[in-house]
mmCIF file of N, CA, C and O in Angstrom:
data_model
loop_
_atom_site.group_PDB
_atom_site.id
_atom_site.type_symbol
_atom_site.label_atom_id
_atom_site.label_comp_id
_atom_site.label_asym_id
_atom_site.label_seq_id
_atom_site.Cartn_x
_atom_site.Cartn_y
_atom_site.Cartn_z
ATOM 1 N N GLU A 71 16.229 3.371 4.033
ATOM 2 C CA GLU A 71 16.470 1.962 4.175
ATOM 3 C C GLU A 71 15.275 1.152 3.668
ATOM 4 O O GLU A 71 15.458 0.114 3.065
ATOM 5 N N PHE A 72 14.054 1.613 3.910
ATOM 6 C CA PHE A 72 12.851 0.917 3.451
ATOM 7 C C PHE A 72 12.095 1.765 2.444
ATOM 8 O O PHE A 72 12.191 2.985 2.440
ATOM 9 N N LEU A 73 11.322 1.096 1.608
ATOM 10 C CA LEU A 73 10.487 1.761 0.612
ATOM 11 C C LEU A 73 9.026 1.461 0.926
ATOM 12 O O LEU A 73 8.704 0.420 1.489
ATOM 13 N N VAL A 74 8.149 2.374 0.552
ATOM 14 C CA VAL A 74 6.716 2.162 0.701
ATOM 15 C C VAL A 74 6.092 2.236 -0.685
ATOM 16 O O VAL A 74 6.314 3.196 -1.417
ATOM 17 N N SER A 75 5.329 1.214 -1.032
ATOM 18 C CA SER A 75 4.585 1.210 -2.289
ATOM 19 C C SER A 75 3.108 1.257 -1.936
ATOM 20 O O SER A 75 2.663 0.613 -0.991
ATOM 21 N N ALA A 76 2.357 2.035 -2.711
ATOM 22 C CA ALA A 76 0.934 2.197 -2.441
ATOM 23 C C ALA A 76 0.128 1.950 -3.702
ATOM 24 O O ALA A 76 0.573 2.230 -4.812
ATOM 25 N N TYR A 77 -1.068 1.438 -3.504
ATOM 26 C CA TYR A 77 -2.034 1.238 -4.580
ATOM 27 C C TYR A 77 -3.334 1.839 -4.072
ATOM 28 O O TYR A 77 -3.857 1.420 -3.041
ATOM 29 N N ILE A 78 -3.832 2.846 -4.778
ATOM 30 C CA ILE A 78 -5.065 3.522 -4.373
ATOM 31 C C ILE A 78 -6.116 3.238 -5.443
ATOM 32 O O ILE A 78 -5.907 3.506 -6.622
ATOM 33 N N THR A 79 -7.243 2.715 -5.015
ATOM 34 C CA THR A 79 -8.309 2.347 -5.942
ATOM 35 C C THR A 79 -9.162 3.565 -6.282
ATOM 36 O O THR A 79 -9.062 4.608 -5.640
ATOM 37 N N ALA A 80 -10.020 3.409 -7.261
ATOM 38 C CA ALA A 80 -10.922 4.495 -7.662
ATOM 39 C C ALA A 80 -11.872 4.877 -6.529
ATOM 40 O O ALA A 80 -12.301 6.024 -6.431
ATOM 41 N N SER A 81 -12.193 3.922 -5.666
ATOM 42 C CA SER A 81 -13.094 4.206 -4.543
ATOM 43 C C SER A 81 -12.364 4.759 -3.324
ATOM 44 O O SER A 81 -12.979 5.057 -2.316
ATOM 45 N N GLY A 82 -11.027 4.881 -3.421
ATOM 46 C CA GLY A 82 -10.250 5.459 -2.329
ATOM 47 C C GLY A 82 -9.659 4.453 -1.360
ATOM 48 O O GLY A 82 -9.003 4.838 -0.397
ATOM 49 N N ASP A 83 -9.865 3.181 -1.608
ATOM 50 C CA ASP A 83 -9.234 2.163 -0.762
ATOM 51 C C ASP A 83 -7.734 2.177 -1.022
ATOM 52 O O ASP A 83 -7.290 2.415 -2.143
ATOM 53 N N ARG A 84 -6.960 1.924 0.032
ATOM 54 C CA ARG A 84 -5.501 1.989 -0.088
ATOM 55 C C ARG A 84 -4.870 0.667 0.330
ATOM 56 O O ARG A 84 -5.247 0.076 1.326
ATOM 57 N N PHE A 85 -3.899 0.237 -0.448
ATOM 58 C CA PHE A 85 -3.093 -0.928 -0.129
ATOM 59 C C PHE A 85 -1.652 -0.439 -0.025
ATOM 60 O O PHE A 85 -1.167 0.264 -0.910
ATOM 61 N N LEU A 86 -0.966 -0.807 1.043
ATOM 62 C CA LEU A 86 0.415 -0.367 1.266
ATOM 63 C C LEU A 86 1.316 -1.571 1.508
ATOM 64 O O LEU A 86 0.905 -2.543 2.149
ATOM 65 N N ILE A 87 2.545 -1.452 1.021
ATOM 66 C CA ILE A 87 3.565 -2.471 1.271
ATOM 67 C C ILE A 87 4.840 -1.751 1.699
ATOM 68 O O ILE A 87 5.279 -0.808 1.041
ATOM 69 N N LEU A 88 5.420 -2.199 2.783
ATOM 70 C CA LEU A 88 6.725 -1.724 3.233
ATOM 71 C C LEU A 88 7.741 -2.788 2.813
ATOM 72 O O LEU A 88 7.591 -3.964 3.152
ATOM 73 N N HIS A 89 8.759 -2.379 2.043
ATOM 74 C CA HIS A 89 9.723 -3.358 1.537
ATOM 75 C C HIS A 89 11.107 -2.741 1.479
ATOM 76 O O HIS A 89 11.276 -1.532 1.606
ATOM 77 N N ASP A 90 12.104 -3.585 1.263
ATOM 78 C CA ASP A 90 13.487 -3.106 1.284
ATOM 79 C C ASP A 90 14.198 -3.197 -0.061
ATOM 80 O O ASP A 90 15.341 -2.778 -0.173
ATOM 81 N N VAL A 91 13.523 -3.719 -1.088
ATOM 82 C CA VAL A 91 14.129 -3.858 -2.412
ATOM 83 C C VAL A 91 13.195 -3.240 -3.444
ATOM 84 O O VAL A 91 11.999 -3.523 -3.458
ATOM 85 N N LYS A 92 13.749 -2.396 -4.311
ATOM 86 C CA LYS A 92 12.930 -1.797 -5.368
ATOM 87 C C LYS A 92 12.662 -2.864 -6.420
ATOM 88 O O LYS A 92 13.583 -3.390 -7.033
ATOM 89 N N ASN A 93 11.397 -3.181 -6.609
ATOM 90 C CA ASN A 93 11.001 -4.271 -7.494
ATOM 91 C C ASN A 93 9.610 -3.946 -8.032
ATOM 92 O O ASN A 93 8.618 -4.555 -7.637
ATOM 93 N N ASP A 94 9.520 -2.966 -8.931
ATOM 94 C CA ASP A 94 8.245 -2.385 -9.329
ATOM 95 C C ASP A 94 7.248 -3.341 -9.966
ATOM 96 O O ASP A 94 6.081 -3.364 -9.574
ATOM 97 N N GLU A 95 7.654 -4.114 -10.950
ATOM 98 C CA GLU A 95 6.693 -4.939 -11.690
ATOM 99 C C GLU A 95 6.041 -6.017 -10.821
ATOM 100 O O GLU A 95 4.814 -6.145 -10.838
ATOM 101 N N PRO A 96 6.794 -6.803 -10.061
ATOM 102 C CA PRO A 96 6.130 -7.795 -9.200
ATOM 103 C C PRO A 96 5.195 -7.147 -8.163
ATOM 104 O O PRO A 96 4.136 -7.700 -7.871
ATOM 105 N N ILE A 97 5.556 -5.992 -7.654
ATOM 106 C CA ILE A 97 4.698 -5.304 -6.690
ATOM 107 C C ILE A 97 3.411 -4.847 -7.364
ATOM 108 O O ILE A 97 2.322 -4.977 -6.800
ATOM 109 N N ARG A 98 3.504 -4.337 -8.574
ATOM 110 C CA ARG A 98 2.324 -3.881 -9.310
ATOM 111 C C ARG A 98 1.375 -5.051 -9.549
ATOM 112 O O ARG A 98 0.163 -4.952 -9.321
ATOM 113 N N VAL A 99 1.909 -6.192 -9.972
ATOM 114 C CA VAL A 99 1.074 -7.372 -10.230
ATOM 115 C C VAL A 99 0.468 -7.885 -8.917
ATOM 116 O O VAL A 99 -0.704 -8.270 -8.872
ATOM 117 N N PHE A 100 1.248 -7.869 -7.837
ATOM 118 C CA PHE A 100 0.713 -8.270 -6.533
ATOM 119 C C PHE A 100 -0.482 -7.402 -6.155
ATOM 120 O O PHE A 100 -1.524 -7.916 -5.735
ATOM 121 N N PHE A 101 -0.334 -6.082 -6.283
ATOM 122 C CA PHE A 101 -1.429 -5.172 -5.947
ATOM 123 C C PHE A 101 -2.674 -5.463 -6.784
ATOM 124 O O PHE A 101 -3.789 -5.483 -6.262
ATOM 125 N N LEU A 102 -2.516 -5.692 -8.062
ATOM 126 C CA LEU A 102 -3.661 -5.962 -8.930
ATOM 127 C C LEU A 102 -4.389 -7.241 -8.516
ATOM 128 O O LEU A 102 -5.618 -7.267 -8.434
ATOM 129 N N GLU A 103 -3.640 -8.288 -8.242
ATOM 130 C CA GLU A 103 -4.262 -9.553 -7.858
ATOM 131 C C GLU A 103 -4.845 -9.484 -6.444
ATOM 132 O O GLU A 103 -5.901 -10.064 -6.174
ATOM 133 N N ALA A 104 -4.179 -8.767 -5.542
ATOM 134 C CA ALA A 104 -4.710 -8.590 -4.182
ATOM 135 C C ALA A 104 -6.000 -7.773 -4.224
ATOM 136 O O ALA A 104 -6.957 -8.072 -3.495
ATOM 137 N N TYR A 105 -6.049 -6.771 -5.089
ATOM 138 C CA TYR A 105 -7.259 -5.963 -5.225
ATOM 139 C C TYR A 105 -8.414 -6.806 -5.760
ATOM 140 O O TYR A 105 -9.556 -6.677 -5.309
ATOM 141 N N GLU A 106 -8.123 -7.699 -6.680
ATOM 142 C CA GLU A 106 -9.159 -8.587 -7.206
ATOM 143 C C GLU A 106 -9.722 -9.475 -6.090
ATOM 144 O O GLU A 106 -10.937 -9.667 -5.989
ATOM 145 N N LEU A 107 -8.848 -10.001 -5.228
ATOM 146 C CA LEU A 107 -9.315 -10.798 -4.085
ATOM 147 C C LEU A 107 -10.141 -9.946 -3.130
ATOM 148 O O LEU A 107 -11.172 -10.395 -2.609
ATOM 149 N N TYR A 108 -9.699 -8.714 -2.897
ATOM 150 C CA TYR A 108 -10.430 -7.798 -2.023
ATOM 151 C C TYR A 108 -11.826 -7.519 -2.577
ATOM 152 O O TYR A 108 -12.815 -7.507 -1.837
ATOM 153 N N LEU A 109 -11.920 -7.299 -3.897
ATOM 154 C CA LEU A 109 -13.222 -7.041 -4.514
ATOM 155 C C LEU A 109 -14.184 -8.210 -4.317
ATOM 156 O O LEU A 109 -15.378 -8.006 -4.083
ATOM 157 N N LYS A 110 -13.672 -9.415 -4.420
ATOM 158 C CA LYS A 110 -14.523 -10.586 -4.218
ATOM 159 C C LYS A 110 -15.092 -10.601 -2.802
ATOM 160 O O LYS A 110 -16.252 -10.967 -2.597
ATOM 161 N N CYS A 111 -14.292 -10.186 -1.823
ATOM 162 C CA CYS A 111 -14.788 -10.098 -0.443
ATOM 163 C C CYS A 111 -15.759 -8.930 -0.287
ATOM 164 O O CYS A 111 -16.783 -9.044 0.374
ATOM 165 N N ALA A 112 -15.424 -7.797 -0.891
ATOM 166 C CA ALA A 112 -16.241 -6.589 -0.750
ATOM 167 C C ALA A 112 -17.613 -6.750 -1.400
ATOM 168 O O ALA A 112 -18.576 -6.091 -0.984
ATOM 169 N N LEU A 113 -17.726 -7.603 -2.402
ATOM 170 C CA LEU A 113 -19.006 -7.819 -3.069
ATOM 171 C C LEU A 113 -19.928 -8.763 -2.299
ATOM 172 O O LEU A 113 -21.102 -8.897 -2.640
ATOM 173 N N ASN A 114 -19.406 -9.368 -1.247
ATOM 174 C CA ASN A 114 -20.215 -10.219 -0.392
ATOM 175 C C ASN A 114 -21.276 -9.345 0.287
ATOM 176 O O ASN A 114 -20.955 -8.324 0.884
ATOM 177 N N PRO A 115 -22.556 -9.709 0.212
ATOM 178 C CA PRO A 115 -23.603 -8.865 0.796
ATOM 179 C C PRO A 115 -23.495 -8.711 2.318
ATOM 180 O O PRO A 115 -24.071 -7.782 2.884
ATOM 181 N N PHE A 116 -22.748 -9.578 2.995
ATOM 182 C CA PHE A 116 -22.593 -9.481 4.447
ATOM 183 C C PHE A 116 -21.397 -8.636 4.864
ATOM 184 O O PHE A 116 -21.194 -8.391 6.045
ATOM 185 N N TYR A 117 -20.589 -8.213 3.902
ATOM 186 C CA TYR A 117 -19.413 -7.384 4.200
ATOM 187 C C TYR A 117 -19.822 -5.913 4.221
ATOM 188 O O TYR A 117 -20.537 -5.441 3.356
ATOM 189 N N GLU A 118 -19.363 -5.189 5.249
ATOM 190 C CA GLU A 118 -19.593 -3.749 5.340
ATOM 191 C C GLU A 118 -18.273 -3.033 5.097
ATOM 192 O O GLU A 118 -17.247 -3.424 5.653
ATOM 193 N N LYS A 119 -18.291 -1.986 4.288
ATOM 194 C CA LYS A 119 -17.067 -1.253 3.952
ATOM 195 C C LYS A 119 -16.361 -0.801 5.230
ATOM 196 O O LYS A 119 -16.978 -0.276 6.134
ATOM 197 N N GLY A 120 -15.076 -1.043 5.286
ATOM 198 C CA GLY A 120 -14.280 -0.678 6.447
ATOM 199 C C GLY A 120 -14.164 -1.784 7.477
ATOM 200 O O GLY A 120 -13.344 -1.707 8.386
ATOM 201 N N GLN A 121 -14.973 -2.811 7.338
ATOM 202 C CA GLN A 121 -14.941 -3.942 8.252
ATOM 203 C C GLN A 121 -13.683 -4.767 7.986
ATOM 204 O O GLN A 121 -13.256 -4.926 6.844
ATOM 205 N N GLN A 122 -13.086 -5.276 9.033
ATOM 206 C CA GLN A 122 -11.912 -6.134 8.884
ATOM 207 C C GLN A 122 -12.311 -7.427 8.179
ATOM 208 O O GLN A 122 -13.351 -8.009 8.468
ATOM 209 N N ILE A 123 -11.477 -7.864 7.250
ATOM 210 C CA ILE A 123 -11.734 -9.132 6.556
ATOM 211 C C ILE A 123 -11.106 -10.230 7.402
ATOM 212 O O ILE A 123 -9.891 -10.322 7.516
ATOM 213 N N ASP A 124 -11.962 -11.031 8.007
ATOM 214 C CA ASP A 124 -11.507 -12.089 8.911
ATOM 215 C C ASP A 124 -11.808 -13.438 8.271
ATOM 216 O O ASP A 124 -12.732 -14.142 8.656
ATOM 217 N N SER A 125 -11.026 -13.761 7.235
ATOM 218 C CA SER A 125 -11.238 -14.993 6.488
ATOM 219 C C SER A 125 -9.902 -15.715 6.328
ATOM 220 O O SER A 125 -8.935 -15.144 5.812
ATOM 221 N N LYS A 126 -9.870 -16.954 6.750
ATOM 222 C CA LYS A 126 -8.641 -17.740 6.609
ATOM 223 C C LYS A 126 -8.315 -17.986 5.139
ATOM 224 O O LYS A 126 -7.159 -18.018 4.759
ATOM 225 N N VAL A 127 -9.348 -18.143 4.314
ATOM 226 C CA VAL A 127 -9.138 -18.361 2.880
ATOM 227 C C VAL A 127 -8.517 -17.108 2.251
ATOM 228 O O VAL A 127 -7.546 -17.200 1.493
ATOM 229 N N PHE A 128 -9.080 -15.934 2.560
ATOM 230 C CA PHE A 128 -8.536 -14.673 2.038
ATOM 231 C C PHE A 128 -7.084 -14.503 2.487
ATOM 232 O O PHE A 128 -6.211 -14.186 1.680
ATOM 233 N N ASP A 129 -6.837 -14.753 3.765
ATOM 234 C CA ASP A 129 -5.483 -14.618 4.304
ATOM 235 C C ASP A 129 -4.508 -15.555 3.600
ATOM 236 O O ASP A 129 -3.413 -15.143 3.209
ATOM 237 N N SER A 130 -4.905 -16.794 3.394
ATOM 238 C CA SER A 130 -3.993 -17.745 2.747
ATOM 239 C C SER A 130 -3.737 -17.372 1.289
ATOM 240 O O SER A 130 -2.619 -17.542 0.784
ATOM 241 N N LYS A 131 -4.751 -16.834 0.604
ATOM 242 C CA LYS A 131 -4.555 -16.426 -0.791
ATOM 243 C C LYS A 131 -3.638 -15.211 -0.885
ATOM 244 O O LYS A 131 -2.795 -15.136 -1.783
ATOM 245 N N ILE A 132 -3.784 -14.255 0.027
ATOM 246 C CA ILE A 132 -2.896 -13.085 0.038
ATOM 247 C C ILE A 132 -1.466 -13.520 0.342
ATOM 248 O O ILE A 132 -0.513 -13.052 -0.288
ATOM 249 N N ARG A 133 -1.311 -14.425 1.300
ATOM 250 C CA ARG A 133 0.033 -14.932 1.625
ATOM 251 C C ARG A 133 0.660 -15.658 0.429
ATOM 252 O O ARG A 133 1.854 -15.529 0.180
ATOM 253 N N ALA A 134 -0.141 -16.405 -0.305
ATOM 254 C CA ALA A 134 0.366 -17.101 -1.493
ATOM 255 C C ALA A 134 0.804 -16.099 -2.563
ATOM 256 O O ALA A 134 1.841 -16.282 -3.214
ATOM 257 N N LEU A 135 0.016 -15.030 -2.736
ATOM 258 C CA LEU A 135 0.416 -13.976 -3.687
ATOM 259 C C LEU A 135 1.722 -13.318 -3.249
ATOM 260 O O LEU A 135 2.606 -13.055 -4.074
ATOM 261 N N ALA A 136 1.839 -13.028 -1.967
ATOM 262 C CA ALA A 136 3.062 -12.400 -1.451
ATOM 263 C C ALA A 136 4.268 -13.307 -1.679
ATOM 264 O O ALA A 136 5.334 -12.844 -2.094
ATOM 265 N N LYS A 137 4.077 -14.578 -1.428
ATOM 266 C CA LYS A 137 5.176 -15.524 -1.641
ATOM 267 C C LYS A 137 5.560 -15.579 -3.119
ATOM 268 O O LYS A 137 6.734 -15.619 -3.466
ATOM 269 N N LYS A 138 4.562 -15.562 -3.974
ATOM 270 C CA LYS A 138 4.798 -15.661 -5.420
ATOM 271 C C LYS A 138 5.497 -14.423 -5.978
ATOM 272 O O LYS A 138 6.410 -14.531 -6.795
ATOM 273 N N TYR A 139 5.078 -13.223 -5.538
ATOM 274 C CA TYR A 139 5.571 -11.990 -6.161
ATOM 275 C C TYR A 139 6.577 -11.194 -5.321
ATOM 276 O O TYR A 139 7.336 -10.425 -5.884
ATOM 277 N N LEU A 140 6.559 -11.354 -4.014
ATOM 278 C CA LEU A 140 7.343 -10.454 -3.181
ATOM 279 C C LEU A 140 8.557 -11.071 -2.530
ATOM 280 O O LEU A 140 9.431 -10.340 -2.070
ATOM 281 N N GLU A 141 8.620 -12.383 -2.433
ATOM 282 C CA GLU A 141 9.789 -12.993 -1.820
ATOM 283 C C GLU A 141 10.960 -12.981 -2.792
ATOM 284 O O GLU A 141 10.784 -13.134 -3.981
ATOM 285 N N LYS A 142 12.127 -12.838 -2.238
ATOM 286 C CA LYS A 142 13.348 -12.753 -3.064
ATOM 287 C C LYS A 142 13.708 -14.087 -3.637
ATOM 288 O O LYS A 142 13.553 -15.109 -3.161
#
């Protein structure tokens, strides 16, 4: 009934999406843009690997990407 899509980075970080419609290209683009946002946070000298990203700006940008690429 549901599908799982995964994006694994060269450093071993994993991004997962649980969805109900097979839609490969928009999901691939979402992962690429979400990874770019993640890298910007990870390059912050105050961020420690594995630490939860607690940023309203990051959250709103990820939600905007999801709305753009993942909503039907």
